CSV table of C-alpha atoms in Angstrom, one decimal:
chain,number,residue,atom,x,y,z
A,1,UNK,CA,-1.6,-8.2,-8.8
A,2,UNK,CA,-3.8,-8.3,-12.4
A,3,UNK,CA,-5.4,-11.5,-12.8
A,4,UNK,CA,-4.4,-13.5,-16.1
A,5,UNK,CA,-1.1,-16.1,-16.5
A,6,UNK,CA,0.8,-14.7,-13.4
A,7,UNK,CA,-2.9,-15.2,-11.0
A,8,UNK,CA,-1.7,-16.8,-8.4
A,9,UNK,CA,-5.4,-17.9,-7.3
A,10,UNK,CA,-6.5,-19.0,-10.8
A,11,UNK,CA,-7.1,-22.3,-9.2
A,12,UNK,CA,-9.5,-20.8,-6.5
A,13,UNK,CA,-11.4,-18.1,-8.5
A,14,UNK,CA,-14.2,-20.6,-8.6
A,15,UNK,CA,-15.4,-20.5,-5.3
A,16,UNK,CA,-16.0,-16.1,-5.6
A,17,UNK,CA,-19.2,-15.3,-6.2
A,18,UNK,CA,-21.2,-13.8,-9.2
A,19,UNK,CA,-23.6,-11.5,-7.4
A,20,UNK,CA,-21.5,-8.9,-8.2
A,21,UNK,CA,-24.8,-6.8,-7.3
A,22,UNK,CA,-25.3,-8.0,-4.0
A,23,UNK,CA,-24.3,-5.1,-1.2
A,24,UNK,CA,-21.7,-6.0,1.4
A,25,UNK,CA,-21.2,-4.1,4.2
A,26,UNK,CA,-17.8,-4.1,6.9
A,27,UNK,CA,-18.4,-2.4,10.6
A,28,UNK,CA,-15.1,-0.5,11.7
A,29,UNK,CA,-14.7,0.3,15.8
A,30,UNK,CA,-13.7,4.0,16.1
A,31,UNK,CA,-9.9,3.3,15.7
A,32,UNK,CA,-10.0,1.4,12.9
A,33,UNK,CA,-12.5,4.1,11.2
A,34,UNK,CA,-9.8,6.5,12.4
A,35,UNK,CA,-6.7,4.3,10.5
A,36,UNK,CA,-9.4,4.3,7.5
A,37,UNK,CA,-9.7,7.9,7.7
A,38,UNK,CA,-6.2,8.8,8.2
A,39,UNK,CA,-4.3,6.6,5.4
A,40,UNK,CA,-6.9,6.0,3.1
A,41,UNK,CA,-5.9,2.4,3.3
A,42,UNK,CA,-8.3,-1.1,4.4
A,43,UNK,CA,-6.4,-3.1,6.9
A,44,UNK,CA,-5.9,-7.0,6.3
A,45,UNK,CA,-4.9,-8.6,9.2
A,46,UNK,CA,-3.2,-12.2,8.9
A,47,UNK,CA,-5.6,-14.7,9.2
A,48,UNK,CA,-2.9,-15.9,11.8
A,49,UNK,CA,-4.4,-13.2,13.9
A,50,UNK,CA,-7.6,-13.4,13.8
A,51,UNK,CA,-9.9,-14.6,16.7
A,52,UNK,CA,-11.1,-17.8,15.2
A,53,UNK,CA,-7.6,-19.6,15.6
A,54,UNK,CA,-8.8,-22.7,13.3
A,55,UNK,CA,-8.5,-20.3,10.2
A,56,UNK,CA,-7.2,-22.2,6.8
A,57,UNK,CA,-6.8,-25.3,8.9
A,58,UNK,CA,-8.1,-28.8,7.6
A,59,UNK,CA,-11.2,-29.9,10.1
A,60,UNK,CA,-11.6,-31.8,12.6
A,61,UNK,CA,-13.6,-34.6,10.1
A,62,UNK,CA,-10.1,-33.8,8.2
A,63,UNK,CA,-7.6,-34.9,10.7
A,64,UNK,CA,-9.2,-37.9,11.9
A,65,UNK,CA,-9.4,-39.5,7.9
A,66,UNK,CA,-6.1,-38.5,7.8
A,67,UNK,CA,-5.5,-40.9,10.8
A,68,UNK,CA,-7.1,-43.4,9.1
A,69,UNK,CA,-4.8,-43.2,6.0
A,70,UNK,CA,-1.8,-43.5,8.9
A,71,UNK,CA,-3.1,-46.3,10.8
A,72,UNK,CA,-0.2,-48.7,8.9
A,73,UNK,CA,2.5,-46.4,9.7
A,74,UNK,CA,4.7,-46.2,13.2
A,75,UNK,CA,4.6,-43.7,15.7
A,76,UNK,CA,7.2,-41.9,14.2
A,77,UNK,CA,6.3,-41.4,11.1
A,78,UNK,CA,2.8,-40.6,11.9
A,79,UNK,CA,3.9,-37.5,13.7
A,80,UNK,CA,6.5,-36.4,10.8
A,81,UNK,CA,3.6,-36.3,8.8
A,82,UNK,CA,1.1,-34.8,11.2
A,83,UNK,CA,3.6,-32.0,11.8
A,84,UNK,CA,4.1,-31.5,8.0
A,85,UNK,CA,0.1,-31.2,7.2
A,86,UNK,CA,0.2,-28.3,10.7
A,87,UNK,CA,2.8,-26.4,9.0
A,88,UNK,CA,1.5,-26.1,5.8
A,89,UNK,CA,-1.8,-24.5,7.6
A,90,UNK,CA,0.6,-22.6,10.2
A,91,UNK,CA,2.4,-21.2,7.0
A,92,UNK,CA,-0.5,-20.2,5.3
A,93,UNK,CA,-1.8,-18.6,7.9
A,94,UNK,CA,0.8,-16.0,8.7
A,95,UNK,CA,1.3,-15.6,5.0
A,96,UNK,CA,-1.9,-14.9,3.7
A,97,UNK,CA,-3.9,-12.0,4.8
A,98,UNK,CA,-8.1,-10.9,4.8
A,99,UNK,CA,-10.6,-8.4,5.0
A,100,UNK,CA,-13.9,-9.7,6.5
A,101,UNK,CA,-17.3,-8.1,5.3
A,102,UNK,CA,-21.0,-9.1,5.7
A,103,UNK,CA,-23.1,-10.0,2.9
A,104,UNK,CA,-27.0,-8.7,2.9
A,105,UNK,CA,-28.8,-5.5,2.9
A,106,UNK,CA,-29.3,-5.3,6.4
A,107,UNK,CA,-28.3,-4.7,9.4
A,108,UNK,CA,-28.0,-6.3,12.7
A,109,UNK,CA,-27.3,-5.5,15.9
A,110,UNK,CA,-25.3,-8.4,16.7
A,111,UNK,CA,-22.9,-7.3,13.8
A,112,UNK,CA,-23.2,-3.4,15.4
A,113,UNK,CA,-22.2,-4.5,18.8
A,114,UNK,CA,-19.6,-7.6,18.2
A,115,UNK,CA,-17.3,-5.4,15.3
A,116,UNK,CA,-18.1,-1.8,16.2
A,117,UNK,CA,-18.1,-2.3,20.0
A,118,UNK,CA,-19.3,1.4,20.5
A,119,UNK,CA,-21.7,4.6,19.0
A,120,UNK,CA,-18.2,5.8,17.7
A,121,UNK,CA,-18.6,2.8,15.2
A,122,UNK,CA,-18.6,3.4,11.4
A,123,UNK,CA,-19.6,0.6,8.8
A,124,UNK,CA,-18.7,1.3,4.9
A,125,UNK,CA,-21.5,-0.3,2.8
A,126,UNK,CA,-20.7,-1.2,-0.9
A,127,UNK,CA,-21.6,-3.2,-3.4
A,128,UNK,CA,-19.6,-6.4,-4.5
A,129,UNK,CA,-18.6,-4.4,-7.8
A,130,UNK,CA,-17.9,-1.8,-5.8
A,131,UNK,CA,-15.3,-3.7,-3.7
A,132,UNK,CA,-14.0,-5.1,-6.4
A,133,UNK,CA,-13.6,-1.6,-8.4
A,134,UNK,CA,-11.7,-0.4,-5.1
A,135,UNK,CA,-9.4,-3.5,-4.7
A,136,UNK,CA,-8.8,-4.7,-7.8
A,137,UNK,CA,-8.4,-8.7,-9.2
A,138,UNK,CA,-5.6,-9.5,-7.3
A,139,UNK,CA,-7.6,-10.6,-4.4
A,140,UNK,CA,-10.2,-13.9,-4.2
A,141,UNK,CA,-14.0,-12.3,-3.3
A,142,UNK,CA,-15.5,-15.4,-1.6
A,143,UNK,CA,-18.5,-16.0,-0.1
A,144,UNK,CA,-18.0,-18.0,3.2
A,145,UNK,CA,-19.2,-21.3,3.5
A,146,UNK,CA,-20.2,-22.6,6.8
A,147,UNK,CA,-19.9,-26.2,7.9
A,148,UNK,CA,-19.6,-28.8,10.9
A,149,UNK,CA,-15.9,-28.9,11.8
A,150,UNK,CA,-16.6,-32.1,13.0
A,151,UNK,CA,-18.0,-34.2,10.4
A,152,UNK,CA,-17.4,-32.4,7.0
A,153,UNK,CA,-14.8,-32.7,4.4
A,154,UNK,CA,-13.0,-30.0,3.0
A,155,UNK,CA,-11.8,-30.0,-0.4
A,156,UNK,CA,-8.0,-30.5,-0.6
A,157,UNK,CA,-7.0,-29.0,-4.2
A,158,UNK,CA,-5.4,-26.5,-3.1
A,159,UNK,CA,-4.0,-26.0,0.2
A,160,UNK,CA,-5.5,-22.2,0.5
A,161,UNK,CA,-9.2,-24.2,0.5
A,162,UNK,CA,-9.9,-23.9,4.3
A,163,UNK,CA,-9.9,-20.4,4.3
A,164,UNK,CA,-13.7,-20.7,2.7
A,165,UNK,CA,-15.1,-21.9,5.0
A,166,UNK,CA,-15.9,-21.7,8.7
A,167,UNK,CA,-17.7,-23.3,11.2
A,168,UNK,CA,-21.2,-22.7,11.6
A,169,UNK,CA,-20.9,-21.3,15.0
A,170,UNK,CA,-19.8,-18.2,13.3
A,171,UNK,CA,-23.0,-18.5,10.3
A,172,UNK,CA,-24.7,-14.7,11.7
A,173,UNK,CA,-21.5,-13.1,10.2
A,174,UNK,CA,-22.6,-13.8,6.8
A,175,UNK,CA,-19.1,-13.4,5.6
A,176,UNK,CA,-17.7,-12.2,2.3
A,177,UNK,CA,-14.1,-12.8,2.9
A,178,UNK,CA,-11.3,-10.6,0.5
A,179,UNK,CA,-8.3,-12.6,0.5
A,180,UNK,CA,-5.3,-11.3,-0.2
A,181,UNK,CA,-1.4,-12.0,-0.1
A,182,UNK,CA,1.3,-10.3,2.1
A,183,UNK,CA,3.0,-8.1,0.7
A,184,UNK,CA,6.5,-9.5,-1.1
A,185,UNK,CA,9.9,-9.0,1.4
A,186,UNK,CA,7.8,-8.2,4.2
A,187,UNK,CA,7.6,-10.6,7.8
A,188,UNK,CA,5.4,-13.4,8.3
A,189,UNK,CA,2.2,-12.4,10.2
A,190,UNK,CA,2.7,-8.2,8.8
A,191,UNK,CA,-0.5,-6.8,8.3
A,192,UNK,CA,-1.3,-5.2,5.2
A,193,UNK,CA,-2.9,-2.2,3.7
A,194,UNK,CA,-4.3,-1.9,0.4
A,195,UNK,CA,-5.2,1.7,-1.3
A,196,UNK,CA,-8.8,2.0,-2.0
A,197,UNK,CA,-9.6,4.8,-4.7
A,198,UNK,CA,-10.5,7.8,-3.4
A,199,UNK,CA,-12.8,9.2,-6.0
A,200,UNK,CA,-14.4,6.0,-6.7
A,201,UNK,CA,-18.2,6.7,-6.0
A,202,UNK,CA,-18.7,2.9,-4.4
A,203,UNK,CA,-19.0,3.3,-0.7
A,204,UNK,CA,-22.0,4.5,1.8
A,205,UNK,CA,-20.8,5.4,4.8
A,206,UNK,CA,-22.9,4.8,8.1
A,207,UNK,CA,-23.0,6.0,11.6
A,208,UNK,CA,-23.6,3.3,14.7
A,209,UNK,CA,-27.2,3.0,16.4
A,210,UNK,CA,-27.1,5.7,18.3
A,211,UNK,CA,-24.8,7.9,17.3
A,212,UNK,CA,-25.0,11.9,18.1
A,213,UNK,CA,-25.2,14.0,15.7
A,214,UNK,CA,-22.0,15.4,16.5
A,215,UNK,CA,-20.5,11.9,15.7
A,216,UNK,CA,-22.6,12.3,12.1
A,217,UNK,CA,-21.3,15.7,11.7
A,218,UNK,CA,-17.6,14.4,12.2
A,219,UNK,CA,-17.7,11.3,10.1
A,220,UNK,CA,-19.1,13.7,7.5
A,221,UNK,CA,-16.4,15.7,7.0
A,222,UNK,CA,-13.6,13.0,7.6
A,223,UNK,CA,-15.0,11.2,4.6
A,224,UNK,CA,-15.4,14.2,2.3
A,225,UNK,CA,-12.3,15.1,2.7
A,226,UNK,CA,-10.8,11.6,2.0
A,227,UNK,CA,-13.9,9.8,-0.2
A,228,UNK,CA,-15.2,13.3,-1.8
A,229,UNK,CA,-17.5,11.1,-3.8
A,230,UNK,CA,-18.9,8.8,-1.2
A,231,UNK,CA,-22.7,9.0,0.5
A,232,UNK,CA,-23.2,9.3,4.6
A,233,UNK,CA,-25.8,8.1,6.3
A,234,UNK,CA,-27.5,7.1,10.0
A,235,UNK,CA,-27.2,3.4,10.5
A,236,UNK,CA,-31.4,1.9,10.4
A,237,UNK,CA,-30.8,-0.4,13.6
A,238,UNK,CA,-32.5,1.3,16.8
A,239,UNK,CA,-30.5,2.1,19.1
A,240,UNK,CA,-31.0,-0.5,22.2
């Protein structure tokens, strides 16, 4: 989907980053890198399958504010309203797909350990502009805002706005979130794979801390076969 008159995300573009030169990185466990190398496609997970089960939902502060608005209603009416709110968020979480990247020049051991999980891991490094070039304009490229979900009220202009906010306990992720929709005609909660331009010189592949030379050579061979104009280097983080 190209941005324009039919852009379903038009009202949400204000959240996108303008920092096109900012460095972003995505960490892949070995099996996920294999999937990328084999298919040439980037995996997007349905939001409902993410580890954070509050993805796409308004905050606890929002919930309390809504309860106050309903204070004059009967118990049955309040339950109907709660179910309506929850069904919108649950439906969005099933239909929205996400690819999560980390912003910043520096690697961290925690990101490698949480998302790479072993010396077989591989990261992809590029810029926001490179990511846009690779995936196209049919996605949102949004830096996550970290908030206290007990006290922060979120904007309510669009039902997808909660996807741009996470609890402050995740702040170490420094996430740039690529937000898209499921492919038309697919069942809810279905992952999406998006082809990336194999000739674009936008990626640097990074092998994990402590990875042996043989792993470096293996990644180099597979990278050259699939993404011939990209580069490769070893992690700058010292192995534990």
